[in-house]
Amino acid sequence: MPPQTENGSSESVTGSRQLENGQHQAERRLERDPDSEPSSTPVAAFLLAFGSALCIISTAVVIYSSHDRAVGDWVPSTPSVQPSVLLSILASTFRTFQNLLLTYGVTILWWRTAREGTKLKNLHYIWNKGEWNSFNGVSRAWSSSKRTKYLMLVVCLISVANFVTGPLLQRATKSVFLNLVTEYSVQWALPGNIPVGWTGSVDHNAPASLFANGFFDEMLQDWYLDRPMKVTTFCNGTCMGEVQGVGIATSCSRETRYQDLPSLGSGNATMFDLMFNRTQGENREPILNMRYLYAAAVDGECNATIQIQTCAIRMATVRYMVIQQEDIVNIDTDYQPLVLSTEISDGDSVDAQDDLPAGPLAGLDYFGYYYLRSNGSIYRNNTDGTYWVEPGHGSLVIQYADYRRSHYGSCAFQWQDATEEILWDLHKVVFRMGLAVSNGNRLTHREGSQPANATSWRNVSPTLMYQSDFGIFWAAFTFMLLAFFCSSSLLWGFTALKRQVTLSPLETSRVLQEFALDIETANEPDMEVEKLIKNKGDRDVKWVRNP
């Protein structure tokens, strides 16, 4: 026998206590060990739900960020891809996630139903997502239980959403040509006045008292032939803005007279007359007067209404609204030039001596005489009472004849009000003068020019841009959101299962093992599922989890 010690008894007691403590610690570690009790959280399902939500948000980001953006640069600093391509990828990804999430949801619903106790047929309908082979099958599944009915609704909604989401998102964006408006600032000022002598020299023996220079006549020819006014800068598309410089200030008045045409006898009466002449104002400032007379209307009894427009024209500094396309500029006739101040040139005075340099108003007088002056008269034959019009000099009497008459009697000769068009012709000629003097230079300020203050311009260029149809998008968004909430709702109650579950036969057999085919069905081993449900479907079944 081995030798015994005095403390042998105490060592034995100590060993027993250590063994008991070790067992308790092992049990506590077992309780704390996560592997000892599997988690019931379906991590993959929640990742699919998160991915579905991300797809929904991403479609909204694509639709709103691409709206009214140019094709090719709607994604800053990266090679652009069409929004429709991204939306197609997102729709396909969303459909995939939803189908997988539905599988997880059906699994959880099946095990929750089995745990709470139900009929055997309900487990079949949940596993099968309803019954869709026939109308009777749909009816039986629909009436079997509330959960089956809810699941069938969820399946239908997800199927519809998966079917319509892709086409709707494809139609929610398109590329169209739109006018892209860009704001920018430029400096451009025409000369504030035209240097004396630029139009020619004073000659009181010549029409309009002007002996014109060759380049002034060439500029008028450019106006007549409507040759483009070119500048030194280039505009891609259409640019619109303000330009300050030389122009004219106009003030007009109207007078109405009446002419009884039958009282002419065999005589005649002036029915159209446009003329210009220079005078001096109260302060001896030069003024170019325009008088425009025309028959505005003639009634059935040959009583003519004569309108007389009288306009006083002075040189001024104005602000034009202009339109530029490429390197060609024109006045925007939708906006009247804004008069900033009036200007006086000594060369425009009616008292200026011969051979002195002439001013710009003399050039306008010259322009009116050779290009605008026109008249015409109506004649009556007293024998047979017929009327006819004979044009005098100039072509405007023919250009502005009004052929849309109120009646077509023998005396129905009338004309349109051409005052606005004639004044615009004068504005355009002065603008061409200023452009010719400045040589189209927007930055250099010559003597007599106005400071080129920076003004705001707009560039309007046809650009291929993406347009979003928000109505169609919100329809697709609603379907996606409904599908997301429906599929996610099937995950409710997963914590009651205490572990992750599947619909593998290895697992479901634990629930169904008591109801394996007995001798009644053994006689017909290939019995269809509908017969099985009919024979066995109403049997109660419940999964009791072993402790």
Coordinates of N, CA, C and O in Angstrom, one line a residue, residues 517-536:
L517 N -46.9 8.5 -45.0 CA -47.9 7.7 -45.6 C -48.2 6.4 -44.8 O -47.2 5.6 -44.6
D518 N -49.4 6.2 -44.4 CA -49.7 5.0 -43.7 C -50.2 3.9 -44.7 O -50.1 4.1 -45.9
I519 N -50.8 2.9 -44.1 CA -51.3 1.8 -45.0 C -52.3 2.2 -46.0 O -52.5 1.6 -47.0
E520 N -53.1 3.3 -45.7 CA -54.2 3.7 -46.6 C -53.6 4.2 -47.9 O -54.1 4.0 -49.0
T521 N -52.5 5.0 -47.7 CA -51.9 5.5 -48.9 C -50.8 4.6 -49.5 O -50.4 4.8 -50.7
A522 N -50.4 3.6 -48.7 CA -49.4 2.7 -49.3 C -50.0 1.9 -50.4 O -49.3 1.4 -51.3
N523 N -51.3 1.7 -50.4 CA -51.9 1.0 -51.5 C -51.9 1.8 -52.8 O -52.1 1.2 -53.9
E524 N -51.7 3.1 -52.7 CA -51.6 3.9 -53.9 C -50.4 4.9 -53.7 O -50.5 6.0 -53.4
P525 N -49.2 4.3 -53.9 CA -48.0 5.1 -53.6 C -47.8 6.4 -54.4 O -47.1 7.3 -54.1
D526 N -48.4 6.4 -55.6 CA -48.3 7.5 -56.5 C -49.5 8.5 -56.4 O -49.9 9.1 -57.4
M527 N -50.1 8.5 -55.3 CA -51.3 9.4 -55.1 C -50.9 10.8 -55.4 O -49.9 11.3 -54.9
E528 N -51.8 11.5 -56.2 CA -51.5 12.9 -56.4 C -51.6 13.8 -55.2 O -52.4 13.4 -54.2
V529 N -51.0 15.0 -55.2 CA -51.0 15.8 -54.0 C -52.4 16.3 -53.7 O -52.7 16.5 -52.5
E530 N -53.2 16.5 -54.7 CA -54.6 17.0 -54.4 C -55.3 15.9 -53.6 O -56.1 16.3 -52.7
K531 N -55.1 14.6 -53.9 CA -55.8 13.6 -53.2 C -55.2 13.5 -51.8 O -56.0 13.2 -50.8
L532 N -53.9 13.7 -51.7 CA -53.3 13.6 -50.4 C -53.9 14.8 -49.5 O -54.2 14.5 -48.3
I533 N -54.0 16.0 -50.1 CA -54.6 17.1 -49.3 C -56.0 16.8 -49.0 O -56.5 17.1 -47.8
K534 N -56.7 16.1 -49.9 CA -58.1 15.8 -49.6 C -58.3 14.8 -48.5 O -59.2 14.9 -47.6
N535 N -57.4 13.8 -48.5 CA -57.5 12.7 -47.5 C -56.9 13.1 -46.2 O -57.4 12.7 -45.1
K536 N -55.7 13.8 -46.2 CA -54.9 14.1 -45.0 C -54.9 15.5 -44.6 O -54.3 15.9 -43.6

